[in-house]
Amino acid sequence: MATITFMTGLESGKSREIDGSRPALIGRNPECDIVLADAVVSGRHARIERTSAGWTIVDLDSSNGTFIGGHRIERQTPLASGMLVDLGDEVAFRFEFVAAAEPDQPPPEATPAELELIKQMADRTEQIRREVGKVIIGQTDVVEQLIMVLLAGGHGLLVGMPGMAKTLMVSTVARVLDLDFRRIQFTPDLMPTDMTGTEVLESDRTTQEKTFRFIRGPIFCNLLLADEINRTPPKTQAALLEAMQEKRVTVGNTTYSLDAPFFVLATQNPIEQEGTYPLPEAQLDRFMYNIWVDYPQEHEEEEIVRTTTAAVPTMPEKILSKQDVLQLQSVVRKIPVSPHVVKYTIRLVRSTRPGDARAPDFVRQFVSTGAGPRAGQYLVLAAKARAVMEGRLHVSCADVRRAALPVLRHRILTNFAADSEGLTPVKLIEKLLAAVEEPSEKDYA
């Protein structure tokens, strides 16, 4: 299964699925599988198909051409997940898919060194919690979810009231994981170049020749905290979200790759919405987790006040290196997932869509828009990350259920009926987890 998400054009923000069972035609012709009304698109513009070697795209002698990386394609061209494709000069879409192992090509296995690293992760995860706990009192679930996001190679959106130590929590996690940390306070006047960097004109003192030199912005780091991301205009938000997906930025005519690993943790204030620019649903979908930072318990708040108003706080120690994080990201991808877990994951995701035959009655009644294919991808990745954190080599449906709330919270949109009865996405997800059963023997008959 593959997904194309339109970035520009009349279908901007919308996604279409391609199952790969047969070639998918893109064009203005009503007989095409994906019909576009944009004037630059030809009647039969391009064809996407899945071959034995993988996904490919071919231009069907369109008038305005099909481009990848700025180069016009003239023959069948391989497609990689995350690749941007331009149809003419006004329509662009992103191609994404989850690579599935063929029967005669088993997934790559973890090396002995990686297996040993997995065995050590249960103890290391506890050490990470302990070191972060030297600075952050409580919020154990939030810290755990942050670690899962980082190991899965995703990005997180932290939503919580002011004064909940969101910024301090992220910087502490960066210190414990030995990641280069930067913080950007998003404001209404923040421009994309304030974040990505800019080119300055310099003169050579000897030759008097003038050249442009690129000065890197704060986005060139390992862990970027986008503080109050909803306070900056869409133009700057889009520049950040492009870097999140592509792991690179373009300034002028030059593209610069970001150092690996690269994570974005953004924060939002849930109550003060005056003068803000809420993230559109298509951009929210880029975040793997929506993490709710709640008030601390009474005894935790007492400890917070006692420790922060007395002695100098203890500095946490580094537990993992940057190389360890990169290795763990690779290991997470190699953890095998059974067809049983994948089937349950897809069943859960499809049950959030009101138009699906499997959707429960309460979803049809209270949900306007369900989760897209990216939710299934993130659920599996999060389940794998949890297994690695606990030193396990197997993934269960319980791991998927534990990740369901932060993955689905911002991907389920409720309607007026739900709002009138006080039903939030969180309550609907809890009902959904109770209603959706794991696959049984009849599903494999």
GROMACS .gro file of C-alpha atoms in nm:
model
  445
    1MET     CA    1   0.000   0.000   0.000
    2ALA     CA    2   0.128   0.345  -0.094
    3THR     CA    3   0.000   0.696  -0.030
    4ILE     CA    4   0.044   1.014  -0.229
    5THR     CA    5  -0.015   1.343  -0.046
    6PHE     CA    6  -0.058   1.655  -0.258
    7MET     CA    7   0.156   1.947  -0.141
    8THR     CA    8   0.041   2.201  -0.402
    9GLY     CA    9  -0.240   2.233  -0.654
   10LEU     CA   10  -0.616   2.211  -0.620
   11GLU     CA   11  -0.587   1.888  -0.417
   12SER     CA   12  -0.333   2.036  -0.172
   13GLY     CA   13  -0.347   1.865   0.168
   14LYS     CA   14  -0.541   1.562   0.041
   15SER     CA   15  -0.408   1.206   0.028
   16ARG     CA   16  -0.487   0.915  -0.204
   17GLU     CA   17  -0.409   0.548  -0.153
   18ILE     CA   18  -0.264   0.312  -0.415
   19ASP     CA   19  -0.281  -0.058  -0.335
   20GLY     CA   20  -0.030  -0.165  -0.602
   21SER     CA   21  -0.245  -0.448  -0.738
   22ARG     CA   22  -0.257  -0.270  -1.075
   23PRO     CA   23  -0.104   0.044  -1.231
   24ALA     CA   24  -0.258   0.371  -1.113
   25LEU     CA   25  -0.312   0.643  -1.374
   26ILE     CA   26  -0.292   1.012  -1.280
   27GLY     CA   27  -0.449   1.275  -1.503
   28ARG     CA   28  -0.747   1.491  -1.590
   29ASN     CA   29  -0.929   1.215  -1.775
   30PRO     CA   30  -1.228   1.092  -1.569
   31GLU     CA   31  -1.119   0.734  -1.640
   32CYS     CA   32  -0.793   0.784  -1.448
   33ASP     CA   33  -0.751   0.631  -1.102
   34ILE     CA   34  -0.651   0.968  -0.956
   35VAL     CA   35  -0.836   1.249  -1.131
   36LEU     CA   36  -0.696   1.603  -1.104
   37ALA     CA   37  -0.861   1.920  -1.230
   38ASP     CA   38  -0.542   2.129  -1.247
   39ALA     CA   39  -0.483   2.285  -1.590
   40VAL     CA   40  -0.115   2.184  -1.601
   41VAL     CA   41  -0.203   1.815  -1.573
   42SER     CA   42  -0.258   1.623  -1.897
   43GLY     CA   43  -0.546   1.386  -1.962
   44ARG     CA   44  -0.320   1.086  -1.895
   45HIS     CA   45  -0.021   1.244  -1.725
   46ALA     CA   46   0.168   0.971  -1.539
   47ARG     CA   47   0.143   0.611  -1.422
   48ILE     CA   48   0.250   0.465  -1.087
   49GLU     CA   49   0.287   0.091  -1.053
   50ARG     CA   50   0.446  -0.166  -0.830
   51THR     CA   51   0.690  -0.404  -0.997
   52SER     CA   52   0.906  -0.687  -0.866
   53ALA     CA   53   1.182  -0.430  -0.812
   54GLY     CA   54   0.961  -0.184  -0.623
   55TRP     CA   55   0.744   0.121  -0.695
   56THR     CA   56   0.801   0.313  -1.018
   57ILE     CA   57   0.656   0.611  -1.204
   58VAL     CA   58   0.655   0.685  -1.576
   59ASP     CA   59   0.551   0.998  -1.765
   60LEU     CA   60   0.288   0.930  -2.032
   61ASP     CA   61   0.411   1.191  -2.283
   62SER     CA   62   0.245   1.469  -2.084
   63SER     CA   63   0.256   1.823  -2.220
   64ASN     CA   64   0.410   1.978  -1.907
   65GLY     CA   65   0.625   1.685  -1.792
   66THR     CA   66   0.683   1.494  -1.469
   67PHE     CA   67   0.978   1.599  -1.253
   68ILE     CA   68   1.171   1.442  -0.965
   69GLY     CA   69   1.434   1.654  -0.795
   70GLY     CA   70   1.394   1.918  -1.064
   71HIS     CA   71   1.479   1.673  -1.343
   72ARG     CA   72   1.223   1.573  -1.602
   73ILE     CA   73   1.176   1.197  -1.622
   74GLU     CA   74   1.151   1.036  -1.964
   75ARG     CA   75   1.142   0.666  -1.872
   76GLN     CA   76   1.028   0.440  -1.591
   77THR     CA   77   1.182   0.580  -1.274
   78PRO     CA   78   1.205   0.417  -0.926
   79LEU     CA   79   1.011   0.581  -0.644
   80ALA     CA   80   1.142   0.596  -0.288
   81SER     CA   81   0.931   0.665   0.019
   82GLY     CA   82   0.922   1.037   0.095
   83MET     CA   83   1.008   1.138  -0.263
   84LEU     CA   84   0.857   1.458  -0.406
   85VAL     CA   85   0.710   1.442  -0.758
   86ASP     CA   86   0.608   1.747  -0.962
   87LEU     CA   87   0.340   1.733  -1.232
   88GLY     CA   88   0.417   2.035  -1.444
   89ASP     CA   89   0.511   2.339  -1.239
   90GLU     CA   90   0.203   2.380  -1.019
   91VAL     CA   91   0.115   2.036  -0.881
   92ALA     CA   92   0.341   1.842  -0.643
   93PHE     CA   93   0.281   1.535  -0.433
   94ARG     CA   94   0.479   1.327  -0.185
   95PHE     CA   95   0.497   0.952  -0.239
   96GLU     CA   96   0.514   0.731   0.072
   97PHE     CA   97   0.491   0.362   0.140
   98VAL     CA   98   0.587   0.104   0.401
   99ALA     CA   99   0.833  -0.140   0.254
  100ALA     CA  100   0.708  -0.494   0.292
  101ALA     CA  101   0.940  -0.792   0.289
  102GLU     CA  102   0.890  -1.029  -0.003
  103PRO     CA  103   0.860  -1.403   0.076
  104ASP     CA  104   1.203  -1.475  -0.073
  105GLN     CA  105   1.361  -1.163   0.075
  106PRO     CA  106   1.345  -1.171   0.457
  107PRO     CA  107   1.384  -0.841   0.641
  108PRO     CA  108   1.736  -0.750   0.752
  109GLU     CA  109   1.827  -0.913   1.081
  110ALA     CA  110   1.986  -0.737   1.373
  111THR     CA  111   2.359  -0.793   1.414
  112PRO     CA  112   2.499  -0.949   1.735
  113ALA     CA  113   2.607  -0.605   1.852
  114GLU     CA  114   2.254  -0.470   1.793
  115LEU     CA  115   2.100  -0.767   1.975
  116GLU     CA  116   2.325  -0.696   2.271
  117LEU     CA  117   2.220  -0.331   2.262
  118ILE     CA  118   1.853  -0.436   2.274
  119LYS     CA  119   1.920  -0.654   2.580
  120GLN     CA  120   2.081  -0.358   2.755
  121MET     CA  121   1.800  -0.117   2.670
  122ALA     CA  122   1.573  -0.215   2.960
  123ASP     CA  123   1.843  -0.106   3.206
  124ARG     CA  124   1.939   0.196   2.998
  125THR     CA  125   1.578   0.310   2.972
  126GLU     CA  126   1.554   0.298   3.350
  127GLN     CA  127   1.878   0.498   3.374
  128ILE     CA  128   1.736   0.758   3.134
  129ARG     CA  129   1.422   0.789   3.347
  130ARG     CA  130   1.634   0.825   3.660
  131GLU     CA  131   1.860   1.094   3.513
  132VAL     CA  132   1.568   1.293   3.371
  133GLY     CA  133   1.398   1.253   3.709
  134LYS     CA  134   1.682   1.449   3.870
  135VAL     CA  135   1.545   1.758   3.696
  136ILE     CA  136   1.183   1.674   3.609
  137ILE     CA  137   0.960   1.557   3.895
  138GLY     CA  138   0.693   1.313   3.778
  139GLN     CA  139   0.571   1.316   3.413
  140THR     CA  140   0.703   0.961   3.368
  141ASP     CA  141   0.456   0.881   3.089
  142VAL     CA  142   0.552   1.198   2.901
  143VAL     CA  143   0.924   1.120   2.928
  144GLU     CA  144   0.861   0.764   2.810
  145GLN     CA  145   0.664   0.886   2.509
  146LEU     CA  146   0.942   1.133   2.422
  147ILE     CA  147   1.198   0.851   2.421
  148MET     CA  148   0.971   0.638   2.203
  149VAL     CA  149   0.936   0.918   1.949
  150LEU     CA  150   1.312   0.968   1.933
  151LEU     CA  151   1.389   0.597   1.894
  152ALA     CA  152   1.125   0.565   1.622
  153GLY     CA  153   1.274   0.861   1.433
  154GLY     CA  154   0.954   1.067   1.453
  155HIS     CA  155   0.854   1.411   1.579
  156GLY     CA  156   0.637   1.504   1.872
  157LEU     CA  157   0.387   1.777   1.960
  158LEU     CA  158   0.370   1.858   2.331
  159VAL     CA  159   0.047   2.020   2.443
  160GLY     CA  160   0.016   2.150   2.797
  161MET     CA  161  -0.058   2.446   3.020
  162PRO     CA  162   0.208   2.715   3.079
  163GLY     CA  163   0.464   2.634   3.346
  164MET     CA  164   0.455   2.256   3.295
  165ALA     CA  165   0.834   2.242   3.232
  166LYS     CA  166   0.792   2.136   2.870
  167THR     CA  167   1.100   2.329   2.757
  168LEU     CA  168   1.308   2.206   3.050
  169MET     CA  169   1.196   1.849   2.987
  170VAL     CA  170   1.306   1.854   2.624
  171SER     CA  171   1.643   2.012   2.699
  172THR     CA  172   1.703   1.756   2.977
  173VAL     CA  173   1.625   1.464   2.745
  174ALA     CA  174   1.866   1.615   2.489
  175ARG     CA  175   2.140   1.629   2.752
  176VAL     CA  176   2.083   1.270   2.866
  177LEU     CA  177   2.094   1.145   2.505
  178ASP     CA  178   2.393   1.367   2.414
  179LEU     CA  179   2.206   1.549   2.137
  180ASP     CA  180   2.284   1.896   2.005
  181PHE     CA  181   1.990   2.103   2.131
  182ARG     CA  182   1.845   2.429   1.999
  183ARG     CA  183   1.532   2.621   2.095
  184ILE     CA  184   1.333   2.862   1.878
  185GLN     CA  185   1.063   3.080   2.028
  186PHE     CA  186   0.801   3.102   1.754
  187THR     CA  187   0.653   3.450   1.721
  188PRO     CA  188   0.427   3.617   1.461
  189ASP     CA  189   0.725   3.798   1.304
  190LEU     CA  190   0.949   3.490   1.276
  191MET     CA  191   1.055   3.433   0.914
  192PRO     CA  192   1.168   3.103   0.760
  193THR     CA  193   1.525   3.234   0.715
  194ASP     CA  194   1.539   3.313   1.089
  195MET     CA  195   1.515   2.938   1.137
  196THR     CA  196   1.690   2.787   0.835
  197GLY     CA  197   1.964   3.046   0.790
  198THR     CA  198   2.041   3.299   0.521
  199GLU     CA  199   2.299   3.395   0.259
  200VAL     CA  200   2.509   3.706   0.315
  201LEU     CA  201   2.708   3.894   0.053
  202GLU     CA  202   3.079   3.917   0.132
  203SER     CA  203   3.369   4.086  -0.045
  204ASP     CA  204   3.712   3.929  -0.074
  205ARG     CA  205   3.963   4.180   0.063
  206THR     CA  206   4.229   4.075  -0.187
  207THR     CA  207   4.037   4.032  -0.512
  208GLN     CA  208   3.738   4.249  -0.420
  209GLU     CA  209   3.516   3.976  -0.562
  210LYS     CA  210   3.175   3.945  -0.404
  211THR     CA  211   3.039   3.605  -0.310
  212PHE     CA  212   2.748   3.470  -0.108
  213ARG     CA  213   2.817   3.279   0.212
  214PHE     CA  214   2.550   3.072   0.386
  215ILE     CA  215   2.511   3.125   0.759
  216ARG     CA  216   2.335   2.829   0.918
  217GLY     CA  217   2.031   2.888   1.133
  218PRO     CA  218   1.932   2.715   1.458
  219ILE     CA  219   1.753   2.436   1.269
  220PHE     CA  220   2.094   2.274   1.211
  221CYS     CA  221   2.095   2.063   1.524
  222ASN     CA  222   1.989   1.718   1.648
  223LEU     CA  223   1.694   1.814   1.866
  224LEU     CA  224   1.499   2.129   1.787
  225LEU     CA  225   1.240   2.266   2.028
  226ALA     CA  226   0.979   2.468   1.838
  227ASP     CA  227   0.828   2.659   2.129
  228GLU     CA  228   0.463   2.761   2.071
  229ILE     CA  229   0.462   2.657   1.708
  230ASN     CA  230   0.106   2.787   1.666
  231ARG     CA  231   0.219   3.147   1.723
  232THR     CA  232   0.403   3.176   1.393
  233PRO     CA  233   0.243   3.225   1.048
  234PRO     CA  234   0.185   2.930   0.812
  235LYS     CA  235   0.483   3.027   0.594
  236THR     CA  236   0.729   2.961   0.877
  237GLN     CA  237   0.538   2.655   0.997
  238ALA     CA  238   0.561   2.507   0.647
  239ALA     CA  239   0.937   2.566   0.633
  240LEU     CA  240   0.979   2.372   0.957
  241LEU     CA  241   0.750   2.090   0.850
  242GLU     CA  242   0.941   2.053   0.523
  243ALA     CA  243   1.263   2.009   0.718
  244MET     CA  244   1.089   1.753   0.940
  245GLN     CA  245   0.991   1.540   0.642
  246GLU     CA  246   1.285   1.589   0.408
  247LYS     CA  247   1.561   1.624   0.674
  248ARG     CA  248   1.700   1.908   0.465
  249VAL     CA  249   1.641   2.277   0.392
  250THR     CA  250   1.665   2.481   0.073
  251VAL     CA  251   1.793   2.838   0.082
  252GLY     CA  252   1.816   3.014  -0.252
  253ASN     CA  253   1.918   2.754  -0.508
  254THR     CA  254   2.110   2.532  -0.267
  255THR     CA  255   1.983   2.242  -0.058
  256TYR     CA  256   2.152   2.165   0.274
  257SER     CA  257   2.116   1.831   0.454
  258LEU     CA  258   2.047   1.832   0.827
  259ASP     CA  259   2.269   1.635   1.059
  260ALA     CA  260   2.142   1.294   1.171
  261PRO     CA  261   1.963   1.230   1.393
  262PHE     CA  262   1.717   1.518   1.357
  263PHE     CA  263   1.406   1.555   1.571
  264VAL     CA  264   1.152   1.829   1.621
  265LEU     CA  265   0.956   1.858   1.944
  266ALA     CA  266   0.700   2.138   1.921
  267THR     CA  267   0.491   2.283   2.203
  268GLN     CA  268   0.143   2.434   2.208
  269ASN     CA  269  -0.063   2.613   2.470
  270PRO     CA  270  -0.412   2.459   2.467
  271ILE     CA  271  -0.599   2.752   2.622
  272GLU     CA  272  -0.458   3.076   2.479
  273GLN     CA  273  -0.562   3.077   2.113
  274GLU     CA  274  -0.593   3.452   2.051
  275GLY     CA  275  -0.353   3.566   1.782
  276THR     CA  276  -0.241   3.214   1.693
  277TYR     CA  277  -0.215   3.018   1.369
  278PRO     CA  278  -0.342   2.666   1.442
  279LEU     CA  279  -0.168   2.391   1.251
  280PRO     CA  280  -0.384   2.247   0.970
  281GLU     CA  281  -0.478   1.881   1.001
  282ALA     CA  282  -0.249   1.785   0.713
  283GLN     CA  283   0.046   1.940   0.898
  284LEU     CA  284  -0.055   1.794   1.233
  285ASP     CA  285  -0.040   1.453   1.067
  286ARG     CA  286   0.337   1.501   1.029
  287PHE     CA  287   0.379   1.464   1.403
  288MET     CA  288   0.408   1.105   1.518
  289TYR     CA  289   0.285   1.176   1.872
  290ASN     CA  290   0.053   1.431   2.030
  291ILE     CA  291   0.174   1.427   2.390
  292TRP     CA  292  -0.048   1.576   2.659
  293VAL     CA  293   0.150   1.725   2.950
  294ASP     CA  294  -0.089   1.723   3.244
  295TYR     CA  295  -0.071   1.879   3.591
  296PRO     CA  296   0.158   1.695   3.837
  297GLN     CA  297   0.023   1.495   4.131
  298GLU     CA  298  -0.006   1.672   4.465
  299HIS     CA  299   0.300   1.504   4.617
  300GLU     CA  300   0.495   1.572   4.297
  301GLU     CA  301   0.404   1.940   4.305
  302GLU     CA  302   0.519   1.960   4.666
  303GLU     CA  303   0.853   1.809   4.562
  304ILE     CA  304   0.878   2.052   4.268
  305VAL     CA  305   0.831   2.355   4.491
  306ARG     CA  306   1.070   2.222   4.756
  307THR     CA  307   1.355   2.138   4.517
  308THR     CA  308   1.329   2.437   4.281
  309THR     CA  309   1.328   2.700   4.556
  310ALA     CA  310   1.627   2.567   4.751
  311ALA     CA  311   1.953   2.416   4.631
  312VAL     CA  312   2.103   2.425   4.285
  313PRO     CA  313   1.941   2.145   4.078
  314THR     CA  314   2.145   1.835   4.000
  315MET     CA  315   2.276   1.807   3.644
  316PRO     CA  316   2.180   1.482   3.470
  317GLU     CA  317   2.444   1.252   3.323
  318LYS     CA  318   2.466   1.127   2.966
  319ILE     CA  319   2.335   0.773   2.921
  320LEU     CA  320   2.337   0.729   2.542
  321SER     CA  321   2.559   0.879   2.277
  322LYS     CA  322   2.446   1.026   1.947
  323GLN     CA  323   2.578   0.714   1.773
  324ASP     CA  324   2.376   0.494   2.010
  325VAL     CA  325   2.059   0.681   1.915
  326LEU     CA  326   2.129   0.632   1.543
  327GLN     CA  327   2.199   0.263   1.600
  328LEU     CA  328   1.879   0.220   1.800
  329GLN     CA  329   1.679   0.387   1.523
  330SER     CA  330   1.819   0.128   1.283
  331VAL     CA  331   1.741  -0.154   1.527
  332VAL     CA  332   1.380  -0.038   1.568
  333ARG     CA  333   1.327  -0.075   1.193
  334LYS     CA  334   1.467  -0.429   1.204
  335ILE     CA  335   1.237  -0.557   1.480
  336PRO     CA  336   1.001  -0.809   1.315
  337VAL     CA  337   0.625  -0.759   1.336
  338SER     CA  338   0.386  -1.049   1.293
  339PRO     CA  339   0.096  -1.035   1.043
  340HIS     CA  340  -0.135  -1.065   1.346
  341VAL     CA  341  -0.011  -0.732   1.489
  342VAL     CA  342  -0.021  -0.560   1.149
  343LYS     CA  343  -0.377  -0.682   1.088
  344TYR     CA  344  -0.487  -0.554   1.430
  345THR     CA  345  -0.317  -0.218   1.368
  346ILE     CA  346  -0.490  -0.167   1.034
  347ARG     CA  347  -0.822  -0.281   1.180
  348LEU     CA  348  -0.785  -0.023   1.457
  349VAL     CA  349  -0.696   0.260   1.217
  350ARG     CA  350  -0.972   0.182   0.968
  351SER     CA  351  -1.225   0.168   1.252
  352THR     CA  352  -1.167   0.541   1.309
  353ARG     CA  353  -1.311   0.625   0.965
  354PRO     CA  354  -1.689   0.687   0.963
  355GLY     CA  355  -1.724   0.562   0.607
  356ASP     CA  356  -1.555   0.228   0.670
  357ALA     CA  357  -1.772  -0.082   0.701
  358ARG     CA  358  -1.582  -0.187   1.016
  359ALA     CA  359  -1.638   0.143   1.199
  360PRO     CA  360  -1.846   0.111   1.519
  361ASP     CA  361  -2.173   0.300   1.546
  362PHE     CA  362  -2.031   0.561   1.782
  363VAL     CA  363  -1.759   0.644   1.526
  364ARG     CA  364  -2.020   0.697   1.254
  365GLN     CA  365  -2.217   0.918   1.491
  366PHE     CA  366  -1.943   1.133   1.644
  367VAL     CA  367  -1.642   1.134   1.407
  368SER     CA  368  -1.619   1.355   1.098
  369THR     CA  369  -1.273   1.247   0.979
  370GLY     CA  370  -1.069   0.943   1.079
  371ALA     CA  371  -0.698   0.864   1.079
  372GLY     CA  372  -0.503   0.820   0.756
  373PRO     CA  373  -0.246   0.555   0.656
  374ARG     CA  374   0.035   0.736   0.836
  375ALA     CA  375  -0.135   0.648   1.166
  376GLY     CA  376  -0.082   0.277   1.098
  377GLN     CA  377   0.283   0.336   1.016
  378TYR     CA  378   0.340   0.530   1.337
  379LEU     CA  379   0.151   0.278   1.550
  380VAL     CA  380   0.380  -0.002   1.434
  381LEU     CA  381   0.693   0.208   1.473
  382ALA     CA  382   0.587   0.315   1.823
  383ALA     CA  383   0.515  -0.047   1.918
  384LYS     CA  384   0.860  -0.146   1.792
  385ALA     CA  385   1.022   0.137   1.988
  386ARG     CA  386   0.844   0.025   2.307
  387ALA     CA  387   0.966  -0.331   2.255
  388VAL     CA  388   1.325  -0.209   2.217
  389MET     CA  389   1.294   0.011   2.526
  390GLU     CA  390   1.189  -0.294   2.727
  391GLY     CA  391   1.464  -0.514   2.581
  392ARG     CA  392   1.226  -0.731   2.376
  393LEU     CA  393   1.259  -0.869   2.025
  394HIS     CA  394   0.888  -0.916   1.967
  395VAL     CA  395   0.596  -0.675   1.925
  396SER     CA  396   0.248  -0.744   2.061
  397CYS     CA  397  -0.096  -0.593   2.012
  398ALA     CA  398  -0.063  -0.455   2.366
  399ASP     CA  399   0.226  -0.238   2.244
  400VAL     CA  400   0.001  -0.101   1.971
  401ARG     CA  401  -0.275  -0.023   2.222
  402ARG     CA  402  -0.028   0.160   2.446
  403ALA     CA  403   0.068   0.385   2.153
  404ALA     CA  404  -0.287   0.440   2.026
  405LEU     CA  405  -0.371   0.748   2.234
  406PRO     CA  406  -0.076   0.975   2.142
  407VAL     CA  407  -0.080   0.856   1.778
  408LEU     CA  408  -0.454   0.893   1.716
  409ARG     CA  409  -0.541   1.188   1.942
  410HIS     CA  410  -0.470   1.452   1.675
  411ARG     CA  411  -0.581   1.240   1.381
  412ILE     CA  412  -0.947   1.195   1.479
  413LEU     CA  413  -1.174   1.494   1.418
  414THR     CA  414  -1.503   1.502   1.605
  415ASN     CA  415  -1.826   1.655   1.475
  416PHE     CA  416  -2.080   1.885   1.636
  417ALA     CA  417  -2.273   1.594   1.787
  418ALA     CA  418  -1.964   1.484   1.980
  419ASP     CA  419  -1.887   1.838   2.093
  420SER     CA  420  -2.241   1.887   2.218
  421GLU     CA  421  -2.215   1.571   2.431
  422GLY     CA  422  -1.865   1.648   2.557
  423LEU     CA  423  -1.704   1.357   2.374
  424THR     CA  424  -1.337   1.428   2.304
  425PRO     CA  425  -1.107   1.231   2.073
  426VAL     CA  426  -0.946   1.080   2.385
  427LYS     CA  427  -1.278   0.935   2.505
  428LEU     CA  428  -1.356   0.802   2.158
  429ILE     CA  429  -1.015   0.634   2.135
  430GLU     CA  430  -1.074   0.466   2.470
  431LYS     CA  431  -1.411   0.340   2.345
  432LEU     CA  432  -1.248   0.228   2.022
  433LEU     CA  433  -0.978   0.027   2.202
  434ALA     CA  434  -1.252  -0.153   2.394
  435ALA     CA  435  -1.460  -0.217   2.082
  436VAL     CA  436  -1.194  -0.334   1.833
  437GLU     CA  437  -1.096  -0.696   1.888
  438GLU     CA  438  -0.774  -0.864   1.792
  439PRO     CA  439  -0.785  -1.090   1.483
  440SER     CA  440  -0.913  -1.440   1.554
  441GLU     CA  441  -0.893  -1.773   1.375
  442LYS     CA  442  -1.177  -1.683   1.137
  443ASP     CA  443  -0.969  -1.393   1.003
  444TYR     CA  444  -0.710  -1.641   0.877
  445ALA     CA  445  -0.951  -1.901   0.738
   0.00000   0.00000   0.00000
